[in-house]
Coordinates of C-alpha atoms in Angstrom, one line a residue:
M240 CA -7.6 -15.2 8.0
A241 CA -5.2 -13.0 10.0
V242 CA -5.5 -10.4 7.1
L243 CA -9.3 -10.4 7.4
T244 CA -9.0 -10.0 11.1
R245 CA -6.6 -7.0 10.8
R246 CA -9.0 -5.5 8.3
A247 CA -11.9 -6.1 10.6
A248 CA -10.0 -4.5 13.3
L249 CA -9.1 -1.4 11.2
A250 CA -12.8 -1.0 10.1
G251 CA -13.9 -1.3 13.7
A252 CA -11.3 1.2 14.9
T253 CA -12.5 3.5 12.1
A254 CA -16.0 3.1 13.1
L255 CA -15.3 3.9 16.7
V256 CA -13.3 7.0 15.8
T257 CA -16.2 8.1 13.6
A258 CA -18.7 7.3 16.3
L259 CA -16.6 9.4 18.9
S260 CA -16.3 12.3 16.4
F261 CA -20.2 12.4 15.9
T262 CA -20.6 12.0 19.7
Q263 CA -18.3 14.9 20.4
C264 CA -20.0 17.1 17.7
A265 CA -23.3 16.3 19.2
R266 CA -22.0 17.2 22.7
A267 CA -20.7 20.4 21.3
A268 CA -24.0 21.3 19.8
D269 CA -25.9 20.4 22.9
D270 CA -23.6 22.8 24.7
T271 CA -24.1 25.8 22.3
I272 CA -27.0 28.0 21.4
K273 CA -26.7 29.4 17.9
I274 CA -28.2 32.7 16.8
G275 CA -28.3 34.1 13.3
V276 CA -27.1 37.6 12.2
L277 CA -28.7 38.6 9.0
H278 CA -27.3 41.9 7.9
S279 CA -25.9 43.4 4.7
L280 CA -22.0 43.5 5.0
S281 CA -21.7 44.6 1.3
G282 CA -23.6 46.6 -1.1
T283 CA -25.5 49.9 -0.7
M284 CA -26.7 49.2 2.9
A285 CA -23.5 48.1 4.3
I286 CA -22.8 51.6 5.5
S287 CA -25.7 51.2 8.0
E288 CA -25.9 47.4 8.6
T289 CA -22.4 46.4 9.3
T290 CA -22.6 48.2 12.6
L291 CA -25.7 46.2 13.7
K292 CA -23.7 42.9 12.9
D293 CA -21.0 44.3 15.2
T294 CA -23.5 45.1 17.9
V295 CA -24.9 41.6 18.0
L296 CA -21.4 40.2 18.2
M297 CA -20.6 42.5 21.1
M298 CA -23.7 41.4 23.0
V299 CA -22.8 37.7 22.3
D300 CA -19.3 38.2 23.6
D301 CA -20.6 40.1 26.6
L302 CA -23.1 37.3 27.3
N303 CA -20.5 34.5 27.0
K304 CA -18.2 36.4 29.5
H305 CA -21.0 36.2 31.9
G306 CA -21.6 32.5 31.7
G307 CA -23.7 32.2 28.5
L308 CA -27.4 31.4 28.4
L309 CA -29.0 28.6 30.1
G310 CA -25.5 27.3 31.1
K311 CA -24.5 27.2 27.3
K312 CA -22.3 29.2 25.1
V313 CA -23.9 31.3 22.6
E314 CA -22.4 31.3 19.0
A315 CA -23.4 33.9 16.3
V316 CA -23.6 32.5 12.8
V317 CA -23.1 35.6 10.6
V318 CA -24.3 35.7 6.9
D319 CA -24.1 38.5 4.2
P320 CA -27.2 39.0 2.1
A321 CA -25.2 41.7 0.3
S322 CA -28.1 44.3 0.0
N323 CA -29.7 41.8 -2.3
W324 CA -33.4 41.5 -1.1
P325 CA -34.3 38.0 -2.4
L326 CA -31.0 36.8 -0.9
F327 CA -32.1 37.7 2.5
A328 CA -34.9 35.0 2.2
E329 CA -32.4 32.4 1.1
K330 CA -29.8 33.2 3.8
A331 CA -32.7 33.2 6.3
R332 CA -33.8 29.7 5.3
E333 CA -30.1 28.5 5.6
L334 CA -29.8 29.9 9.2
I335 CA -32.9 28.3 10.4
S336 CA -32.9 25.0 8.5
K337 CA -29.2 24.3 8.1
D338 CA -27.6 26.0 10.9
H339 CA -30.5 25.5 13.3
V340 CA -30.3 28.9 15.0
A341 CA -32.6 29.6 17.8
V342 CA -33.4 33.3 16.8
V343 CA -32.3 35.8 14.1
F344 CA -31.3 39.4 14.6
G345 CA -31.4 41.3 11.2
C346 CA -32.7 43.2 8.2
W347 CA -32.7 47.0 7.8
T348 CA -34.9 47.8 4.8
S349 CA -38.5 46.9 4.7
V350 CA -38.1 45.2 1.4
S351 CA -35.5 42.9 3.1
R352 CA -37.9 42.3 6.0
K353 CA -40.9 41.6 3.6
S354 CA -38.7 39.1 1.7
V355 CA -38.0 37.0 4.8
L356 CA -41.3 37.1 6.4
P357 CA -42.7 33.9 4.7
V358 CA -39.7 32.0 5.8
F359 CA -40.0 32.8 9.4
K360 CA -43.7 32.0 9.3
E361 CA -43.3 28.7 7.5
L362 CA -40.4 27.5 9.7
N363 CA -41.9 29.1 12.9
S364 CA -38.6 31.0 13.9
L365 CA -38.3 34.3 15.5
L366 CA -36.8 37.6 13.8
F367 CA -35.9 40.7 15.7
Y368 CA -36.1 43.6 13.5
P369 CA -34.1 46.7 14.8
V370 CA -35.1 49.7 12.4
Q371 CA -37.8 52.3 12.2
Y372 CA -40.2 51.4 9.6
E373 CA -43.6 52.1 8.0
G374 CA -45.9 50.1 10.2
E375 CA -48.9 48.5 8.6
E376 CA -47.6 45.0 9.9
S377 CA -47.6 42.7 13.0
Q378 CA -46.3 39.3 12.4
N379 CA -46.4 36.6 15.0
N380 CA -42.7 35.6 14.1
V381 CA -41.2 39.1 14.3
F382 CA -40.6 41.5 17.2
Y383 CA -40.1 45.1 16.0
T384 CA -37.8 47.0 18.2
G385 CA -37.5 50.2 15.9
A386 CA -40.1 52.9 15.6
A387 CA -43.4 52.9 14.1
P388 CA -44.6 56.0 12.2
N389 CA -46.4 57.3 15.4
Q390 CA -43.0 57.1 17.1
Q391 CA -41.0 58.9 14.6
A392 CA -42.6 60.3 11.4
I393 CA -45.8 61.8 12.8
P394 CA -44.1 63.4 15.9
A395 CA -41.3 64.9 13.6
V396 CA -43.8 66.5 11.3
E397 CA -45.9 67.8 14.3
Y398 CA -42.7 69.4 15.5
L399 CA -41.9 71.1 12.2
M400 CA -45.5 72.4 12.2
S401 CA -45.2 73.9 15.6
K402 CA -43.8 77.4 16.5
E403 CA -40.9 75.8 18.2
G404 CA -40.0 73.8 14.9
G405 CA -40.4 76.8 12.5
E406 CA -44.1 76.6 11.6
V407 CA -43.5 74.8 8.3
K408 CA -46.2 75.2 5.6
R409 CA -44.8 73.3 2.6
W410 CA -43.4 69.7 2.5
V411 CA -41.0 67.7 0.3
L412 CA -41.3 64.2 0.9
E413 CA -37.9 62.8 -0.5
G414 CA -37.3 59.1 -0.3
T415 CA -35.6 56.0 -1.6
D416 CA -38.0 54.0 -4.1
Y417 CA -39.1 51.1 -2.0
V418 CA -41.6 50.0 0.6
Y419 CA -40.7 52.1 3.7
P420 CA -40.6 55.6 2.1
R421 CA -43.6 55.0 0.0
T422 CA -45.8 53.7 2.8
T423 CA -44.4 56.3 5.3
N424 CA -45.1 59.1 2.8
K425 CA -48.6 57.8 2.1
I426 CA -49.3 58.0 5.8
L427 CA -47.6 61.4 6.0
E428 CA -49.6 62.8 3.1
A429 CA -52.9 61.6 4.8
F430 CA -51.8 63.3 8.0
L431 CA -50.8 66.6 6.5
K432 CA -54.1 66.8 4.6
S433 CA -56.0 66.0 7.9
K434 CA -54.2 69.1 9.2
G435 CA -55.5 71.3 6.4
V436 CA -52.3 71.2 4.2
P437 CA -53.4 71.5 0.5
A438 CA -52.1 68.9 -2.1
E439 CA -50.1 71.7 -4.0
D440 CA -48.0 72.2 -0.9
I441 CA -46.8 68.6 -0.8
K442 CA -44.1 67.4 -3.2
V443 CA -43.1 63.7 -3.3
N444 CA -40.1 62.3 -5.1
Y445 CA -38.2 59.0 -5.1
T446 CA -34.8 57.9 -6.2
P447 CA -33.2 54.5 -6.5
F448 CA -30.9 52.7 -4.0
G449 CA -27.4 54.0 -4.2
F450 CA -28.5 57.2 -6.1
S451 CA -25.6 59.6 -6.5
D452 CA -26.5 62.4 -9.0
W453 CA -28.7 64.7 -6.8
Q454 CA -28.2 68.1 -8.8
T455 CA -31.6 67.9 -10.4
E456 CA -33.5 66.7 -7.3
V457 CA -31.9 69.3 -5.1
A458 CA -32.6 72.1 -7.7
D459 CA -36.2 70.9 -7.7
I460 CA -36.3 71.2 -3.9
K461 CA -34.9 74.7 -4.1
K462 CA -37.5 75.8 -6.7
F463 CA -40.4 74.3 -4.8
A464 CA -39.3 76.1 -1.6
S465 CA -39.2 79.5 -3.4
A466 CA -43.0 79.9 -3.3
G467 CA -42.8 82.2 -0.2
K468 CA -43.9 79.5 2.3
K469 CA -41.7 78.0 5.0
T470 CA -40.6 74.6 3.5
A471 CA -39.0 71.5 5.0
V472 CA -37.8 68.2 3.5
I473 CA -38.9 65.0 5.2
S474 CA -36.1 62.5 4.1
T475 CA -36.7 58.7 4.0
V476 CA -33.5 58.4 1.8
N477 CA -31.6 55.3 2.9
G478 CA -28.1 53.9 2.7
D479 CA -25.1 55.4 1.1
A480 CA -27.2 57.7 -1.2
N481 CA -27.4 60.0 1.9
V482 CA -23.7 61.0 1.5
P483 CA -24.1 62.7 -2.1
F484 CA -27.6 64.1 -1.1
Y485 CA -26.1 66.0 1.8
K486 CA -23.1 67.1 -0.2
E487 CA -25.3 68.4 -2.9
L488 CA -27.4 70.3 -0.3
A489 CA -24.2 72.0 0.9
N490 CA -23.0 72.7 -2.6
E491 CA -26.4 74.5 -3.4
G492 CA -25.9 76.5 -0.1
I493 CA -29.1 75.1 1.3
K494 CA -29.0 75.9 5.1
A495 CA -31.3 74.5 7.8
T496 CA -32.5 78.0 8.5
D497 CA -33.7 78.2 4.9
I498 CA -34.9 74.7 4.2
P499 CA -34.6 72.3 7.2
V500 CA -34.1 68.6 6.4
M501 CA -35.7 66.2 8.8
A502 CA -34.2 62.6 8.4
F503 CA -35.6 59.4 9.4
S504 CA -32.7 57.1 8.4
V505 CA -29.6 59.2 9.1
G506 CA -27.9 58.9 12.4
E507 CA -24.3 59.1 13.8
E508 CA -22.9 56.4 11.6
E509 CA -24.0 57.9 8.3
L510 CA -22.8 61.2 9.4
A511 CA -19.3 59.8 9.9
G512 CA -18.9 59.8 6.0
I513 CA -20.0 63.4 5.6
D514 CA -18.4 66.7 6.2
T515 CA -21.0 68.0 8.6
K516 CA -19.9 71.7 8.8
N517 CA -22.3 72.8 6.3
L518 CA -25.2 70.5 7.7
V519 CA -25.4 72.1 11.1
G520 CA -29.1 72.7 12.1
H521 CA -30.5 70.0 9.9
L522 CA -32.6 67.5 11.8
A523 CA -33.2 63.8 12.4
A524 CA -36.0 62.1 14.3
W525 CA -35.0 58.9 16.3
N526 CA -35.6 57.2 19.8
Y527 CA -32.0 57.5 20.8
F528 CA -29.0 59.7 20.2
E529 CA -25.4 58.9 21.4
S530 CA -25.5 62.4 23.0
V531 CA -28.0 61.3 25.5
K532 CA -26.8 61.8 29.0
N533 CA -27.3 59.0 31.5
S534 CA -25.3 56.2 33.2
T535 CA -26.9 53.3 31.1
N536 CA -25.8 55.2 27.9
E537 CA -22.3 55.8 29.2
A538 CA -21.9 52.2 30.0
F539 CA -23.3 51.2 26.6
I540 CA -20.8 53.7 24.7
K541 CA -17.9 52.3 27.0
Q542 CA -18.8 48.8 26.2
W543 CA -18.9 49.6 22.3
H544 CA -15.5 51.4 22.3
A545 CA -14.0 48.6 24.4
Y546 CA -15.4 45.9 22.1
T547 CA -14.4 47.7 18.8
K548 CA -11.0 49.0 20.2
N549 CA -11.9 52.3 18.6
D550 CA -13.1 55.4 20.5
K551 CA -14.2 57.0 17.3
R552 CA -16.9 54.4 16.5
T553 CA -20.2 55.9 17.3
T554 CA -23.5 54.5 18.6
N555 CA -26.9 55.1 17.0
D556 CA -30.6 54.4 17.3
P557 CA -30.8 51.0 15.5
M558 CA -27.9 49.8 17.6
E559 CA -29.8 50.7 20.7
A560 CA -32.9 48.8 19.3
T561 CA -30.6 45.8 18.7
Y562 CA -29.5 46.1 22.2
I563 CA -33.0 46.3 23.5
G564 CA -34.2 43.3 21.4
F565 CA -31.2 41.1 22.4
K566 CA -31.5 41.8 26.1
M567 CA -35.3 41.0 25.8
W568 CA -34.7 37.7 24.0
T569 CA -32.1 36.5 26.6
Q570 CA -34.6 37.5 29.3
A571 CA -37.3 35.7 27.7
V572 CA -35.2 32.5 27.2
Q573 CA -34.2 32.6 30.9
Q574 CA -37.8 32.9 31.9
A575 CA -39.0 30.2 29.7
G576 CA -36.0 27.9 30.5
T577 CA -35.7 27.0 26.9
T578 CA -35.1 28.4 23.5
D579 CA -38.3 26.9 22.1
V580 CA -39.9 29.6 19.8
D581 CA -43.4 29.2 21.2
A582 CA -42.3 29.4 24.7
V583 CA -39.9 32.4 24.1
R584 CA -42.5 34.2 22.3
Q585 CA -45.0 33.9 25.1
A586 CA -42.4 35.1 27.6
M587 CA -41.4 38.0 25.5
Y588 CA -44.8 39.9 26.3
G589 CA -44.2 42.4 29.1
Q590 CA -40.3 42.1 29.0
K591 CA -38.7 45.3 30.1
V592 CA -35.2 46.6 29.5
K593 CA -33.6 49.8 30.8
A594 CA -32.4 51.4 27.6
P595 CA -29.4 53.6 26.8
G596 CA -32.0 56.3 25.7
G597 CA -32.8 56.8 29.4
F598 CA -36.2 55.0 29.6
T599 CA -37.5 51.5 30.2
A600 CA -38.5 49.8 27.0
V601 CA -41.5 47.5 27.2
M602 CA -42.6 44.8 24.6
N603 CA -46.3 45.1 24.1
T604 CA -48.6 42.4 22.8
N605 CA -48.7 43.7 19.3
H606 CA -44.8 42.8 19.0
H607 CA -43.8 46.5 19.2
L608 CA -42.2 48.6 21.8
S609 CA -43.1 51.6 23.8
K610 CA -40.4 54.2 23.1
P611 CA -39.8 58.0 23.5
V612 CA -39.4 60.2 20.4
M613 CA -36.3 62.5 20.1
I614 CA -35.6 65.3 17.6
G615 CA -31.9 65.8 17.2
E616 CA -30.1 68.8 15.4
I617 CA -26.8 68.0 13.6
Q618 CA -23.8 69.5 15.1
A619 CA -20.3 70.3 13.4
N620 CA -18.8 67.3 15.3
G621 CA -21.2 64.8 13.7
Q622 CA -23.3 64.4 16.8
F623 CA -26.9 65.5 17.5
D624 CA -28.1 68.1 20.0
I625 CA -31.4 67.0 21.2
V626 CA -33.9 69.8 20.8
W627 CA -37.1 68.2 21.7
Q628 CA -38.4 64.9 23.1
T629 CA -41.5 63.4 24.5
K630 CA -42.0 63.3 28.2
E631 CA -43.1 59.6 28.2
P632 CA -42.5 56.5 26.0
I633 CA -45.0 56.3 23.2
K634 CA -46.8 52.9 22.5
A635 CA -46.3 51.9 18.8
D636 CA -49.4 51.6 16.5
A637 CA -48.9 48.8 14.1
W638 CA -51.7 50.4 12.0
S639 CA -52.0 54.0 11.2
P640 CA -55.2 55.8 12.3
Y641 CA -54.7 58.2 9.3
L642 CA -55.4 55.7 6.6
A643 CA -59.0 54.9 5.9
E644 CA -58.2 51.2 5.2
D645 CA -56.7 51.0 8.9
K646 CA -59.7 52.4 10.7
G647 CA -60.3 50.3 13.8
K648 CA -57.5 47.8 13.1
V649 CA -55.8 46.2 16.1
A650 CA -52.8 44.0 16.4
D651 CA -52.7 41.8 19.5
W652 CA -51.3 38.2 19.8
T653 CA -52.9 37.4 23.1
Y654 CA -56.4 36.0 23.9
P655 CA -59.0 37.0 23.0
W656 CA -57.5 38.8 19.9
V657 CA -54.6 36.7 18.5
C658 CA -54.5 38.6 15.3
E659 CA -52.2 40.7 13.1
S660 CA -55.1 43.1 12.2
C661 CA -58.7 42.7 13.4
T662 CA -61.3 45.2 14.5
S663 CA -62.9 42.9 17.2
P664 CA -61.8 40.1 19.4
T665 CA -61.2 36.9 17.4
Y666 CA -62.2 34.6 20.2
S667 CA -65.2 34.9 22.5
A668 CA -65.1 34.2 26.4
T669 CA -68.5 32.4 26.0
P670 CA -69.1 29.3 24.0

């Protein structure tokens, strides 16, 4: 009988320890807000996305140093989808369903974003997407903090067409073979033709992710430019393929004064892996450059260097977009008093953040920002000299006015519209 009593006592003690352990875990969970970080840390896109992971971690660290959020510690759950587009969806589902994150910051390529969209819609979670993209989308579960085409691609081409930009007449649309370049180039072709550019003066070419043998492609560009008309390359080449692309341009002796390259996916981080001496004068269009001079940007760069403990680590446009999105989400959570997705989404509309780019970013009801446009010229030190920018922030168009199928489309997630793409209000004020 005594043995049974000891066994019962041991079982009771074990149960008590287990119960206490579960209680402590539950309390820890109650005191923590988890956020997901969904960026490629390996594969072809790691060159660009790793920095964005570090940016989120920097913002989380800073938030926790200042008391956290809603009185709770914020914890980043980092996963690596490894530049594998279907894996993005799998990792997103894990973050939301298994790790129970309140929000996800992630994706770079449009194919990765398209992969996760059904997951965020099904599970009603929020994704903050920080990279310039092709537009043609407005999802209720996504906030787009990068540029739409009218905030990057169209102004960049308009600049090159102008006297200041060299009065370009012939166009090479060079891109990586996936959604963003193909859709962006479709919009640009329509825009160029609307400006009277004949089809024979537009050359379109695509190469795979990670492409490295650029000799034939660069030779074709050189040949196309030999027709006697001023020619420019509009580059939507993504990831580590940019390194051999620019090296081959230099090998062929192509200078910016001869055939300028206007890049939409090359910033300070990508230039860090390239000898830029031969690339001086080539261009990039973004909404932010590290070389912007203002106190907010100085503080941003200082914070980045202090966090990374490396004064040589550069900042770039998608980092600023990540910064803006993170700040807006924390403000919306504080305003709503909860991390509940529906409440936070409603609180996001109209959020404002003083951005390192020297402007106030505003979140509009189409889930896109108002942002300025900047054209930067590559310098020998790997930085950009800003040669042109808009006077005021430009409101993003989710749908392009240059595509016939988009005519009249509006994205607006507030009454009376509440739609991704409609041509008239969805709801009527009268019964």
